Coordinates of N, CA, C and O in Angstrom, one line a residue:
M60 N 5.0 -17.1 35.0 CA 4.1 -16.1 34.7 C 4.6 -15.1 33.7 O 3.9 -14.6 32.9
R61 N 5.9 -14.9 33.7 CA 6.5 -14.0 32.7 C 6.3 -14.6 31.3 O 6.1 -13.9 30.3
G62 N 6.5 -15.9 31.2 CA 6.3 -16.5 29.9 C 4.9 -16.4 29.3 O 4.7 -16.2 28.1
E63 N 3.9 -16.4 30.2 CA 2.5 -16.3 29.7 C 2.3 -14.9 29.2 O 1.6 -14.6 28.2
T64 N 2.8 -13.9 29.9 CA 2.6 -12.5 29.5 C 3.3 -12.2 28.2 O 2.7 -11.6 27.3
T65 N 4.5 -12.8 27.9 CA 5.2 -12.6 26.7 C 4.4 -13.2 25.5 O 4.2 -12.7 24.5
R66 N 3.9 -14.4 25.8 CA 3.1 -15.2 24.8 C 1.8 -14.4 24.5 O 1.4 -14.3 23.3
Q67 N 1.2 -13.9 25.5 CA -0.1 -13.2 25.3 C 0.2 -11.9 24.5 O -0.6 -11.5 23.6
A68 N 1.3 -11.2 24.8 CA 1.6 -10.0 24.1 C 1.9 -10.3 22.6 O 1.5 -9.5 21.7
S69 N 2.6 -11.4 22.3 CA 2.9 -11.7 21.0 C 1.7 -12.1 20.2 O 1.5 -11.8 19.0
E70 N 0.7 -12.8 20.8 CA -0.5 -13.1 20.2 C -1.3 -11.9 19.8 O -1.9 -11.7 18.8
D71 N -1.4 -10.9 20.8 CA -2.1 -9.7 20.5 C -1.4 -8.9 19.4 O -2.2 -8.4 18.5
A72 N -0.1 -8.9 19.3 CA 0.5 -8.2 18.2 C 0.3 -8.8 16.9 O 0.1 -8.2 15.9
S73 N 0.3 -10.2 16.9 CA 0.0 -10.8 15.6 C -1.4 -10.6 15.1 O -1.6 -10.4 13.9
L74 N -2.4 -10.6 16.0 CA -3.7 -10.3 15.5 C -3.9 -8.9 15.0 O -4.6 -8.6 14.1
K75 N -3.2 -8.0 15.6 CA -3.2 -6.6 15.2 C -2.6 -6.4 13.8 O -3.1 -5.7 13.0
D76 N -1.5 -7.2 13.5 CA -0.8 -7.1 12.2 C -1.7 -7.7 11.2 O -1.8 -7.2 10.1
I77 N -2.5 -8.7 11.5 CA -3.4 -9.3 10.5 C -4.5 -8.4 10.2 O -4.9 -8.2 9.0
R78 N -5.0 -7.7 11.2 CA -6.1 -6.7 11.0 C -5.6 -5.6 10.1 O -6.3 -5.1 9.2
T79 N -4.4 -5.1 10.4 CA -3.8 -4.0 9.6 C -3.6 -4.4 8.2 O -3.9 -3.7 7.3
A80 N -3.1 -5.6 8.0 CA -2.8 -6.1 6.6 C -4.1 -6.3 5.8 O -4.2 -5.9 4.7
S81 N -5.2 -6.7 6.5 CA -6.4 -6.9 5.8 C -7.1 -5.6 5.4 O -7.7 -5.4 4.4
D82 N -6.8 -4.5 6.3 CA -7.3 -3.2 6.0 C -6.6 -2.6 4.7 O -7.2 -1.9 3.9
A83 N -5.3 -2.9 4.6 CA -4.6 -2.4 3.5 C -5.1 -3.0 2.1 O -5.1 -2.3 1.1
V84 N -5.5 -4.2 2.2 CA -5.9 -4.9 1.0 C -7.2 -4.3 0.5 O -7.5 -4.3 -0.7
E85 N -8.1 -3.9 1.4 CA -9.4 -3.4 1.1 C -9.4 -2.0 0.5 O -10.4 -1.6 0.0
K86 N -8.3 -1.3 0.5 CA -8.3 0.1 0.0 C -8.3 0.1 -1.5 O -7.7 -0.8 -2.2
P87 N -9.1 1.0 -2.1 CA -9.2 1.0 -3.6 C -7.8 1.6 -4.1 O -7.1 2.3 -3.5
P88 N -7.5 1.2 -5.3 CA -6.2 1.6 -5.9 C -6.0 3.1 -6.0 O -4.9 3.7 -5.9
M89 N -7.1 3.8 -6.3 CA -7.1 5.3 -6.4 C -6.7 5.9 -5.1 O -5.9 6.9 -5.1
S90 N -7.2 5.4 -4.0 CA -6.8 6.0 -2.7 C -5.3 5.7 -2.3 O -4.7 6.6 -1.8
V91 N -4.9 4.5 -2.7 CA -3.5 4.2 -2.5 C -2.6 5.1 -3.4 O -1.6 5.6 -2.9
A92 N -3.0 5.4 -4.6 CA -2.2 6.3 -5.5 C -2.2 7.7 -4.9 O -1.1 8.3 -4.9
L93 N -3.3 8.2 -4.4 CA -3.3 9.5 -3.8 C -2.4 9.6 -2.5 O -1.7 10.6 -2.3
E94 N -2.4 8.5 -1.7 CA -1.5 8.5 -0.6 C -0.1 8.5 -1.0 O 0.8 9.2 -0.4
K95 N 0.3 7.8 -2.0 CA 1.7 7.8 -2.5 C 2.1 9.1 -3.1 O 3.2 9.6 -2.9
I96 N 1.2 9.8 -3.7 CA 1.5 11.1 -4.3 C 1.7 12.1 -3.1 O 2.6 13.0 -3.2
Q97 N 0.9 12.0 -2.1 CA 1.0 12.9 -0.9 C 2.4 12.6 -0.2 O 3.0 13.5 0.3
E98 N 2.8 11.3 -0.2 CA 4.1 11.0 0.4 C 5.3 11.6 -0.5 O 6.3 11.9 0.0
R99 N 5.0 11.8 -1.8 CA 6.1 12.3 -2.7 C 5.8 13.7 -3.1 O 6.1 14.1 -4.2
W100 N 5.3 14.5 -2.2 CA 5.0 15.9 -2.5 C 6.2 16.7 -3.0 O 6.0 17.6 -3.8
Q101 N 7.4 16.4 -2.5 CA 8.5 17.1 -2.9 C 8.9 16.9 -4.4 O 9.2 17.8 -5.1
T102 N 8.8 15.6 -4.8 CA 9.0 15.3 -6.2 C 8.0 15.9 -7.1 O 8.3 16.5 -8.2
A103 N 6.7 15.9 -6.7 CA 5.6 16.5 -7.5 C 5.8 18.0 -7.6 O 5.6 18.6 -8.6
G104 N 6.2 18.6 -6.5 CA 6.5 20.0 -6.5 C 7.7 20.4 -7.4 O 7.6 21.4 -8.1
S105 N 8.7 19.6 -7.4 CA 9.8 19.8 -8.3 C 9.4 19.8 -9.8 O 9.9 20.6 -10.6
I106 N 8.6 18.8 -10.1 CA 8.1 18.7 -11.5 C 7.3 20.0 -11.9 O 7.6 20.5 -13.0
V107 N 6.5 20.5 -11.0 CA 5.7 21.7 -11.3 C 6.7 22.9 -11.5 O 6.5 23.7 -12.4
V108 N 7.6 23.0 -10.6 CA 8.6 24.2 -10.7 C 9.4 24.1 -12.0 O 9.6 25.1 -12.6
L109 N 9.9 22.9 -12.3 CA 10.7 22.8 -13.5 C 9.8 23.0 -14.8 O 10.3 23.7 -15.7
A110 N 8.6 22.6 -14.8 CA 7.7 22.8 -15.9 C 7.4 24.3 -16.1 O 7.5 24.9 -17.2
V111 N 7.1 25.0 -15.0 CA 6.9 26.5 -15.0 C 8.1 27.2 -15.5 O 8.0 28.1 -16.3
T112 N 9.3 26.8 -15.0 CA 10.5 27.4 -15.4 C 10.7 27.2 -16.9 O 11.2 28.2 -17.6
S113 N 10.5 26.0 -17.4 CA 10.6 25.8 -18.9 C 9.7 26.7 -19.7 O 10.2 27.3 -20.7
V114 N 8.5 26.8 -19.3 CA 7.5 27.7 -20.0 C 8.0 29.1 -20.0 O 7.9 29.9 -21.0
L115 N 8.4 29.6 -18.8 CA 8.8 31.0 -18.7 C 10.1 31.3 -19.5 O 10.2 32.3 -20.1
L116 N 11.0 30.3 -19.5 CA 12.2 30.5 -20.4 C 11.8 30.6 -21.8 O 12.4 31.4 -22.6
Y117 N 10.9 29.8 -22.3 CA 10.4 29.8 -23.6 C 9.8 31.2 -24.0 O 10.0 31.7 -25.0
R118 N 9.0 31.7 -23.0 CA 8.3 33.0 -23.3 C 9.3 34.1 -23.3 O 9.1 35.1 -24.1
V119 N 10.2 34.1 -22.4 CA 11.2 35.2 -22.3 C 12.1 35.2 -23.5 O 12.3 36.3 -24.1
D120 N 12.6 34.1 -23.9 CA 13.5 34.0 -25.1 C 12.7 34.2 -26.4 O 13.3 34.7 -27.4
G121 N 11.5 33.8 -26.4 CA 10.7 33.9 -27.7 C 10.9 32.7 -28.6 O 10.3 32.7 -29.7
Y122 N 11.8 31.8 -28.3 CA 12.1 30.6 -29.1 C 12.5 29.5 -28.1 O 12.8 29.8 -27.0
L123 N 12.7 28.3 -28.7 CA 13.1 27.2 -27.9 C 14.6 27.2 -27.7 O 15.4 26.6 -28.4
S124 N 15.1 27.9 -26.7 CA 16.5 28.0 -26.4 C 17.1 26.8 -25.8 O 16.3 25.9 -25.4
I125 N 18.4 26.7 -25.6 CA 19.0 25.5 -25.0 C 18.6 25.4 -23.6 O 18.3 24.3 -23.1
D126 N 18.5 26.5 -22.9 CA 18.0 26.5 -21.5 C 16.6 25.9 -21.3 O 16.4 25.1 -20.5
A127 N 15.7 26.3 -22.2 CA 14.3 25.8 -22.1 C 14.3 24.3 -22.5 O 13.6 23.6 -21.9
Q128 N 15.2 23.9 -23.4 CA 15.2 22.5 -23.8 C 15.8 21.7 -22.6 O 15.2 20.6 -22.4
V129 N 16.8 22.2 -21.9 CA 17.3 21.4 -20.8 C 16.3 21.3 -19.7 O 16.1 20.2 -19.1
F130 N 15.7 22.4 -19.3 CA 14.7 22.4 -18.3 C 13.5 21.5 -18.7 O 13.0 20.7 -17.8
G131 N 13.1 21.6 -19.9 CA 12.0 20.7 -20.4 C 12.4 19.2 -20.4 O 11.6 18.4 -20.0
G132 N 13.6 18.9 -20.8 CA 14.1 17.5 -20.7 C 14.2 17.0 -19.3 O 13.7 15.8 -19.1
I133 N 14.7 17.8 -18.4 CA 14.7 17.3 -17.0 C 13.3 17.1 -16.5 O 13.1 16.2 -15.7
T134 N 12.4 18.0 -16.8 CA 11.0 17.9 -16.4 C 10.4 16.6 -16.9 O 9.8 15.8 -16.1
I135 N 10.6 16.3 -18.1 CA 10.1 15.1 -18.7 C 10.7 13.8 -18.1 O 9.9 12.9 -17.7
L136 N 12.0 13.8 -17.9 CA 12.6 12.6 -17.2 C 12.1 12.5 -15.8 O 11.9 11.3 -15.4
L137 N 12.0 13.5 -15.1 CA 11.6 13.5 -13.7 C 10.1 13.0 -13.6 O 9.7 12.2 -12.7
L138 N 9.3 13.4 -14.6 CA 7.9 13.0 -14.6 C 7.8 11.5 -14.9 O 7.0 10.8 -14.3
I139 N 8.6 11.1 -15.9 CA 8.6 9.6 -16.2 C 9.0 8.8 -15.0 O 8.4 7.8 -14.6
Y140 N 10.1 9.2 -14.3 CA 10.6 8.5 -13.1 C 9.5 8.5 -12.0 O 9.2 7.5 -11.4
F141 N 8.8 9.6 -11.8 CA 7.7 9.7 -10.8 C 6.6 8.8 -11.2 O 6.1 8.0 -10.3
L142 N 6.2 8.7 -12.4 CA 5.1 7.9 -12.8 C 5.4 6.4 -12.7 O 4.6 5.6 -12.3
V143 N 6.6 6.0 -13.1 CA 7.0 4.6 -13.1 C 7.1 4.1 -11.6 O 6.6 3.0 -11.3
T144 N 7.7 4.9 -10.8 CA 7.9 4.5 -9.4 C 6.5 4.5 -8.7 O 6.2 3.7 -7.8
L145 N 5.7 5.4 -9.0 CA 4.3 5.5 -8.5 C 3.5 4.3 -8.8 O 2.9 3.6 -8.0
R146 N 3.6 3.9 -10.1 CA 2.9 2.7 -10.6 C 3.4 1.4 -9.9 O 2.6 0.6 -9.5
S147 N 4.7 1.3 -9.7 CA 5.2 0.1 -9.0 C 4.8 0.1 -7.5 O 4.5 -0.9 -6.9
D148 N 4.8 1.3 -6.9 CA 4.4 1.4 -5.5 C 2.9 1.0 -5.3 O 2.5 0.3 -4.3
V149 N 2.1 1.5 -6.2 CA 0.6 1.2 -6.1 C 0.4 -0.3 -6.3 O -0.4 -0.9 -5.6
R150 N 1.1 -0.9 -7.2 CA 1.0 -2.3 -7.5 C 1.4 -3.2 -6.4 O 0.9 -4.2 -6.1
M151 N 2.5 -2.7 -5.6 CA 3.0 -3.4 -4.5 C 2.0 -3.4 -3.3 O 2.0 -4.3 -2.4
E152 N 1.2 -2.3 -3.2 CA 0.2 -2.2 -2.1 C -0.9 -3.1 -2.4 O -1.6 -3.7 -1.8

């Protein structure tokens, strides 16, 4: 009797996994992209903070100082990293 219960539980779990997998395939790419951005809110927030800092440094100094260039460069690199990994994650879903 124990064997039947285990087999029945494993069959129920496998059907649940198939149902979940089919639901994931039916999602439009835009909703998957929005979910991934929500999962990466810290990275997106960091990009915004670095971009604002770069602009403020430029305005305070009145010219493109080394500090503004460094913050701008880090912002661009982080944005590129974010977009590349987001693209690969959406493609994998």
